[in-house]
mmCIF file with all atom_site columns, C-alpha atoms in Angstrom:
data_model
loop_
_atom_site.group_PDB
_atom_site.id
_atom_site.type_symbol
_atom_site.label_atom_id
_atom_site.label_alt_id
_atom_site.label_comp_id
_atom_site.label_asym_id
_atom_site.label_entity_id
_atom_site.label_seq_id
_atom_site.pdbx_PDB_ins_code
_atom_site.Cartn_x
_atom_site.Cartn_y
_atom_site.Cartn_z
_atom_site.occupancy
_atom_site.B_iso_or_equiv
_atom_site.pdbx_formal_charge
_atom_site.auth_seq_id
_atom_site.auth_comp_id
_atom_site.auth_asym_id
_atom_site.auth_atom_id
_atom_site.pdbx_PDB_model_num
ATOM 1   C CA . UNK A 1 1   ? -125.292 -4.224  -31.073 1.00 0.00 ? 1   UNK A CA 1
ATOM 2   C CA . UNK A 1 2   ? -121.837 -5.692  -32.245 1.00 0.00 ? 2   UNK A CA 1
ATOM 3   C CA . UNK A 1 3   ? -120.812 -8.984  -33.738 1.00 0.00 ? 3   UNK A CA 1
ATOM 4   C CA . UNK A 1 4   ? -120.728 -11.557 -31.474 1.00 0.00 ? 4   UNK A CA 1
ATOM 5   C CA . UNK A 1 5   ? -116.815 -11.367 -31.923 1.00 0.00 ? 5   UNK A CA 1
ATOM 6   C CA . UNK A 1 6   ? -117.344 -7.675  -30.781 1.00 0.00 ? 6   UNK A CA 1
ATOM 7   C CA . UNK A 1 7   ? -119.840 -8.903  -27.615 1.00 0.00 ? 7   UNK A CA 1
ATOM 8   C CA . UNK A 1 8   ? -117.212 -11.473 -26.555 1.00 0.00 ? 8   UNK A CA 1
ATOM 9   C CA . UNK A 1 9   ? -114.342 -8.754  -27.144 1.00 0.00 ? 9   UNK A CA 1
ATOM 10  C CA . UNK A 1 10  ? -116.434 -6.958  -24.074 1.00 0.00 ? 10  UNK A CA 1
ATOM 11  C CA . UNK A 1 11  ? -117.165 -9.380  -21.940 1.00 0.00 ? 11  UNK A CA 1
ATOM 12  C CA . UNK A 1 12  ? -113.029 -10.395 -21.917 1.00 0.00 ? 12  UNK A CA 1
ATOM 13  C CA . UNK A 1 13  ? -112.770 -6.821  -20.668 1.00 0.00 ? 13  UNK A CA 1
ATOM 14  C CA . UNK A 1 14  ? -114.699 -7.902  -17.454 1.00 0.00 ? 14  UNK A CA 1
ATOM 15  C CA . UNK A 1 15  ? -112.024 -10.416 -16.849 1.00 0.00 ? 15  UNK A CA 1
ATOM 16  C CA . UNK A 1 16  ? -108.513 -8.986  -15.078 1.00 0.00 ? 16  UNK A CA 1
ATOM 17  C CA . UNK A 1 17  ? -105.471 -10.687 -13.507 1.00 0.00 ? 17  UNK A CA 1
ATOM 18  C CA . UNK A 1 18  ? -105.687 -10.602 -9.705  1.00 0.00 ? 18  UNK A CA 1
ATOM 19  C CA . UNK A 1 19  ? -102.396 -9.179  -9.340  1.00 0.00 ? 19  UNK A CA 1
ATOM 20  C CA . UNK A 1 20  ? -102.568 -6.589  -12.025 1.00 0.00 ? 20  UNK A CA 1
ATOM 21  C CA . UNK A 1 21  ? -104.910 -4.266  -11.831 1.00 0.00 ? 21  UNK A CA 1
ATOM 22  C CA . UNK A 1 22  ? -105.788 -4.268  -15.756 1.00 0.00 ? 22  UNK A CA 1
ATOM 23  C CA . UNK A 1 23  ? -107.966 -6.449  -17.967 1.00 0.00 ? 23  UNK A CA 1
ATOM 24  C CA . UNK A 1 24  ? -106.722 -9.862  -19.699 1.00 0.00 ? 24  UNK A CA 1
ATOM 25  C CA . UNK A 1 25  ? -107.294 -8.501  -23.310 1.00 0.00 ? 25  UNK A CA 1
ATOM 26  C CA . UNK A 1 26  ? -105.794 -5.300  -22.856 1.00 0.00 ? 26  UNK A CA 1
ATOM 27  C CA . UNK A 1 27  ? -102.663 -7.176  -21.139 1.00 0.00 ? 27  UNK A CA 1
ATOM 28  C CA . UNK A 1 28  ? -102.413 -8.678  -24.799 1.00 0.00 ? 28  UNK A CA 1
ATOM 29  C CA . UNK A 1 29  ? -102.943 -12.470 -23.120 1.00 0.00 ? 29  UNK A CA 1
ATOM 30  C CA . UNK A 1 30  ? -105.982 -13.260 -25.391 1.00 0.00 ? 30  UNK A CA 1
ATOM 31  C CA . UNK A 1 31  ? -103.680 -14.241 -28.665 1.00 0.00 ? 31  UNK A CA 1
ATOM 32  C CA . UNK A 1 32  ? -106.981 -15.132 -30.615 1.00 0.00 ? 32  UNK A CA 1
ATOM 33  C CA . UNK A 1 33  ? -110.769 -15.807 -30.961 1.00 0.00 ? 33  UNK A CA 1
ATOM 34  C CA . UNK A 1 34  ? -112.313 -18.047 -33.314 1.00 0.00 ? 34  UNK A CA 1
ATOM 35  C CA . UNK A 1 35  ? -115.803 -18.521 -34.008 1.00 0.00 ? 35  UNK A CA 1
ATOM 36  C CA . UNK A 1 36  ? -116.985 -21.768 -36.105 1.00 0.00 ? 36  UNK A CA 1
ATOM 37  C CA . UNK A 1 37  ? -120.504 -21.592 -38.146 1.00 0.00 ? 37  UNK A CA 1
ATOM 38  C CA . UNK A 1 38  ? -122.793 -23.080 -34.893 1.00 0.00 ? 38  UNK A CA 1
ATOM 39  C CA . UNK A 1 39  ? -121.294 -20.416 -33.078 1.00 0.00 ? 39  UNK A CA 1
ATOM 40  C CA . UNK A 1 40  ? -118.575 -22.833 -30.768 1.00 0.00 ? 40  UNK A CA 1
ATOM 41  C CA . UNK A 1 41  ? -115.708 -20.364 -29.572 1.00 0.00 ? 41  UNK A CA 1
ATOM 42  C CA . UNK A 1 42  ? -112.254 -21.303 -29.142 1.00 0.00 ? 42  UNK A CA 1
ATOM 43  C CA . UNK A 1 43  ? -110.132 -18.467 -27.284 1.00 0.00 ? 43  UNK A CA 1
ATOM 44  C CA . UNK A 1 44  ? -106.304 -19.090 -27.129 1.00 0.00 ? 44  UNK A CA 1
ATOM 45  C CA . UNK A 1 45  ? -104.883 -17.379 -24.411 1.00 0.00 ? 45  UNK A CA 1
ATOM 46  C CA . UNK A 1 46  ? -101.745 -16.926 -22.105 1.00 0.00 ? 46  UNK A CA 1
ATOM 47  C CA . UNK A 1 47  ? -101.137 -16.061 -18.739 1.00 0.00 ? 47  UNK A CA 1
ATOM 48  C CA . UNK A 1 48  ? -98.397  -13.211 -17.678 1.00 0.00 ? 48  UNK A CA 1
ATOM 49  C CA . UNK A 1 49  ? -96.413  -16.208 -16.136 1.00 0.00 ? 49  UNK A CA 1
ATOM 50  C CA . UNK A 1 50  ? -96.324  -20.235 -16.364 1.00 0.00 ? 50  UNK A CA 1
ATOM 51  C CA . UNK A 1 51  ? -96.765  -20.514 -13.160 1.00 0.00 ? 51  UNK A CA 1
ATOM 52  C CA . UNK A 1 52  ? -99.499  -18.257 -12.499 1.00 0.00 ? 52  UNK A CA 1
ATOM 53  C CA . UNK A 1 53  ? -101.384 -18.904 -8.958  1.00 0.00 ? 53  UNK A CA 1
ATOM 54  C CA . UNK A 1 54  ? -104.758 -17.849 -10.332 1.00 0.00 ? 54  UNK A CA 1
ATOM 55  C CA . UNK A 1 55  ? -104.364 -19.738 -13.912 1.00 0.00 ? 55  UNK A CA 1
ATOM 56  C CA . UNK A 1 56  ? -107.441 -22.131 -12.981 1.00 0.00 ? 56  UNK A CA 1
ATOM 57  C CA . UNK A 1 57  ? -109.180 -19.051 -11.571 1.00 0.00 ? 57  UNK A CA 1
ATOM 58  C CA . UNK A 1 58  ? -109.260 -16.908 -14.613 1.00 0.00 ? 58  UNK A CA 1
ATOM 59  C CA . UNK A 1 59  ? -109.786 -19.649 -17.470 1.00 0.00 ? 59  UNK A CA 1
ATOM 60  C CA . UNK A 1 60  ? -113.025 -20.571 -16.035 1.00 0.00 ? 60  UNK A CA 1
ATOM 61  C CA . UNK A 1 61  ? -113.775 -16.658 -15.463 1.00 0.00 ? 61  UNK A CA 1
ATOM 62  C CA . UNK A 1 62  ? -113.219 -16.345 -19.502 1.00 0.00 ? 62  UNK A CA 1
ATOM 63  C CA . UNK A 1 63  ? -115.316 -19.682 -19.866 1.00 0.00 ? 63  UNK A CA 1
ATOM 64  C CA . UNK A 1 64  ? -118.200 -18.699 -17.573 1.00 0.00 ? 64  UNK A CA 1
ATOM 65  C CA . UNK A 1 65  ? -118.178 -15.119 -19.138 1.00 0.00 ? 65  UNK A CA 1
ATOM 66  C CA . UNK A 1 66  ? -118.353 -15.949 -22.777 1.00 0.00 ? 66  UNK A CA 1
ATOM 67  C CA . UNK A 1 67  ? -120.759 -18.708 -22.143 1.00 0.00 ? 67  UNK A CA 1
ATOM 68  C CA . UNK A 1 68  ? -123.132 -16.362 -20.648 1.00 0.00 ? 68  UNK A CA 1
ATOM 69  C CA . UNK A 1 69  ? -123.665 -14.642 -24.465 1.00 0.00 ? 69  UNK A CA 1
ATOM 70  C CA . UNK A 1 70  ? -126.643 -15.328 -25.476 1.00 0.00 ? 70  UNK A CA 1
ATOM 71  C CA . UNK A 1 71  ? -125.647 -16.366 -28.710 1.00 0.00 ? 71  UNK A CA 1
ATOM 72  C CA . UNK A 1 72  ? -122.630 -18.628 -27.876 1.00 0.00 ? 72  UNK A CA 1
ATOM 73  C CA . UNK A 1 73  ? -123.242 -22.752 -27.596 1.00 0.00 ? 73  UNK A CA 1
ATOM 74  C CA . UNK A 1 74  ? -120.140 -23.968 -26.840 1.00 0.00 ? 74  UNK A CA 1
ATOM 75  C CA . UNK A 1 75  ? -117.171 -22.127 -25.130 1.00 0.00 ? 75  UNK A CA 1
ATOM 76  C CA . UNK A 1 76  ? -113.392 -23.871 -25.119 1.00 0.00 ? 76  UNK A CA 1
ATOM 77  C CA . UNK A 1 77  ? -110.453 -21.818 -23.874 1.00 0.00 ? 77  UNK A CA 1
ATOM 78  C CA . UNK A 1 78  ? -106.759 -23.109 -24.825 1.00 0.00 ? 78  UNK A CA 1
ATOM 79  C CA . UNK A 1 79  ? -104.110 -22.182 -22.931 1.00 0.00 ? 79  UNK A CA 1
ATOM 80  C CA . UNK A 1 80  ? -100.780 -21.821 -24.574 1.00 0.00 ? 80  UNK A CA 1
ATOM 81  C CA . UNK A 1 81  ? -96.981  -20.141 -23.196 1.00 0.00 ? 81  UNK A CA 1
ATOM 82  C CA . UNK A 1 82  ? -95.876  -20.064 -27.059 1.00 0.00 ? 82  UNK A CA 1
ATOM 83  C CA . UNK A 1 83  ? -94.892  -17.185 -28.060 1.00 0.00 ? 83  UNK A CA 1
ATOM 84  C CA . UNK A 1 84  ? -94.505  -16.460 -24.015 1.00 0.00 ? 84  UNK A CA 1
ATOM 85  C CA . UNK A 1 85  ? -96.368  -13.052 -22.868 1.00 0.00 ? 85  UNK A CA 1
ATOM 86  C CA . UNK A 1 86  ? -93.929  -10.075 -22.469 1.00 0.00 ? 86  UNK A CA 1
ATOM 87  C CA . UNK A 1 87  ? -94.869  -6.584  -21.636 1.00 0.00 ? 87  UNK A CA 1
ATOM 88  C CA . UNK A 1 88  ? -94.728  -5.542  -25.619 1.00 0.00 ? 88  UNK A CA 1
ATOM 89  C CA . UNK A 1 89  ? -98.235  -7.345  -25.896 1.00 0.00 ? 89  UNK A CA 1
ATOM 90  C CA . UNK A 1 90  ? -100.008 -4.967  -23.733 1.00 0.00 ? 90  UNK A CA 1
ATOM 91  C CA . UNK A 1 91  ? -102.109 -2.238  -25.406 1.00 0.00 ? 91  UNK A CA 1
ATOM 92  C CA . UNK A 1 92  ? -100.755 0.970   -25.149 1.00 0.00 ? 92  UNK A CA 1
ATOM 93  C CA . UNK A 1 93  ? -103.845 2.354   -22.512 1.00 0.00 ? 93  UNK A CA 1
ATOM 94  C CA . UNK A 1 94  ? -102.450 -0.958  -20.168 1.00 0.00 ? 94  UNK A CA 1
ATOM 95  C CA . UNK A 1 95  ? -98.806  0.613   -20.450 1.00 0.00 ? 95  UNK A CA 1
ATOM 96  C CA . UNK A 1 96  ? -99.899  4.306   -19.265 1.00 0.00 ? 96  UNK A CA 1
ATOM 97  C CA . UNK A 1 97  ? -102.362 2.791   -16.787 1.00 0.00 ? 97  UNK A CA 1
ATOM 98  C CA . UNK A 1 98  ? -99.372  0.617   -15.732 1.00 0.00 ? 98  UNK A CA 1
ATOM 99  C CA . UNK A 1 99  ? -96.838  3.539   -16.001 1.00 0.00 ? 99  UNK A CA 1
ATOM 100 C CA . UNK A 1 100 ? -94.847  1.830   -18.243 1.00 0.00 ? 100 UNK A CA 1
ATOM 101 C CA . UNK A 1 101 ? -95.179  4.835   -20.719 1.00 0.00 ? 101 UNK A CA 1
#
């Protein structure tokens, strides 16, 4: 088994953008993940555009997700446009899934 950075790392692969057929952390929008001493995440995340339809949709996927680790208490996602996502942030496996390679 991983760390529970590594177990929450997994479960945010479960989580993908309706329109794009790839997973949020591999799309580069989860910009960090902090875990405080009683185990209380804080992920700070984008979306691929401000005015994404599904915003709502996938922050409580990512909530609902992470909350369902076993060793997680308390789950709060932050949404944030600064820096704004571009197609740079994508791992390189999105890019050649993507054909952008």
């Amino acid at each position: 088994m991983g760390t529970l950075k590594d177990k929450i790392i997994e479960v945010l692969h479960t989580v993908h953008d309706p329109e794009i057929p790839v997973n949020i952390f591999e799309l580069g929008l989860v910009y960090d993940i902090s875990i405080n001493e009683n185990n209380g995440v804080q992920i700070t995340m984008t979306l691929t555009a401000p005015a994404c339809p599904v915003a709502g949709d996938i922050i409580f996927e990512v909530q609902q997700k992470v909350e369902a680790i076993e060793e997680v208490k308390d789950v709060h996602v932050q949404l944030t446009f600064d820096p704004p996502w571009t197609k740079d942030m994508m791992s390189e496996e999105a890019k050649l899934e993507l054909g952008f390679l």
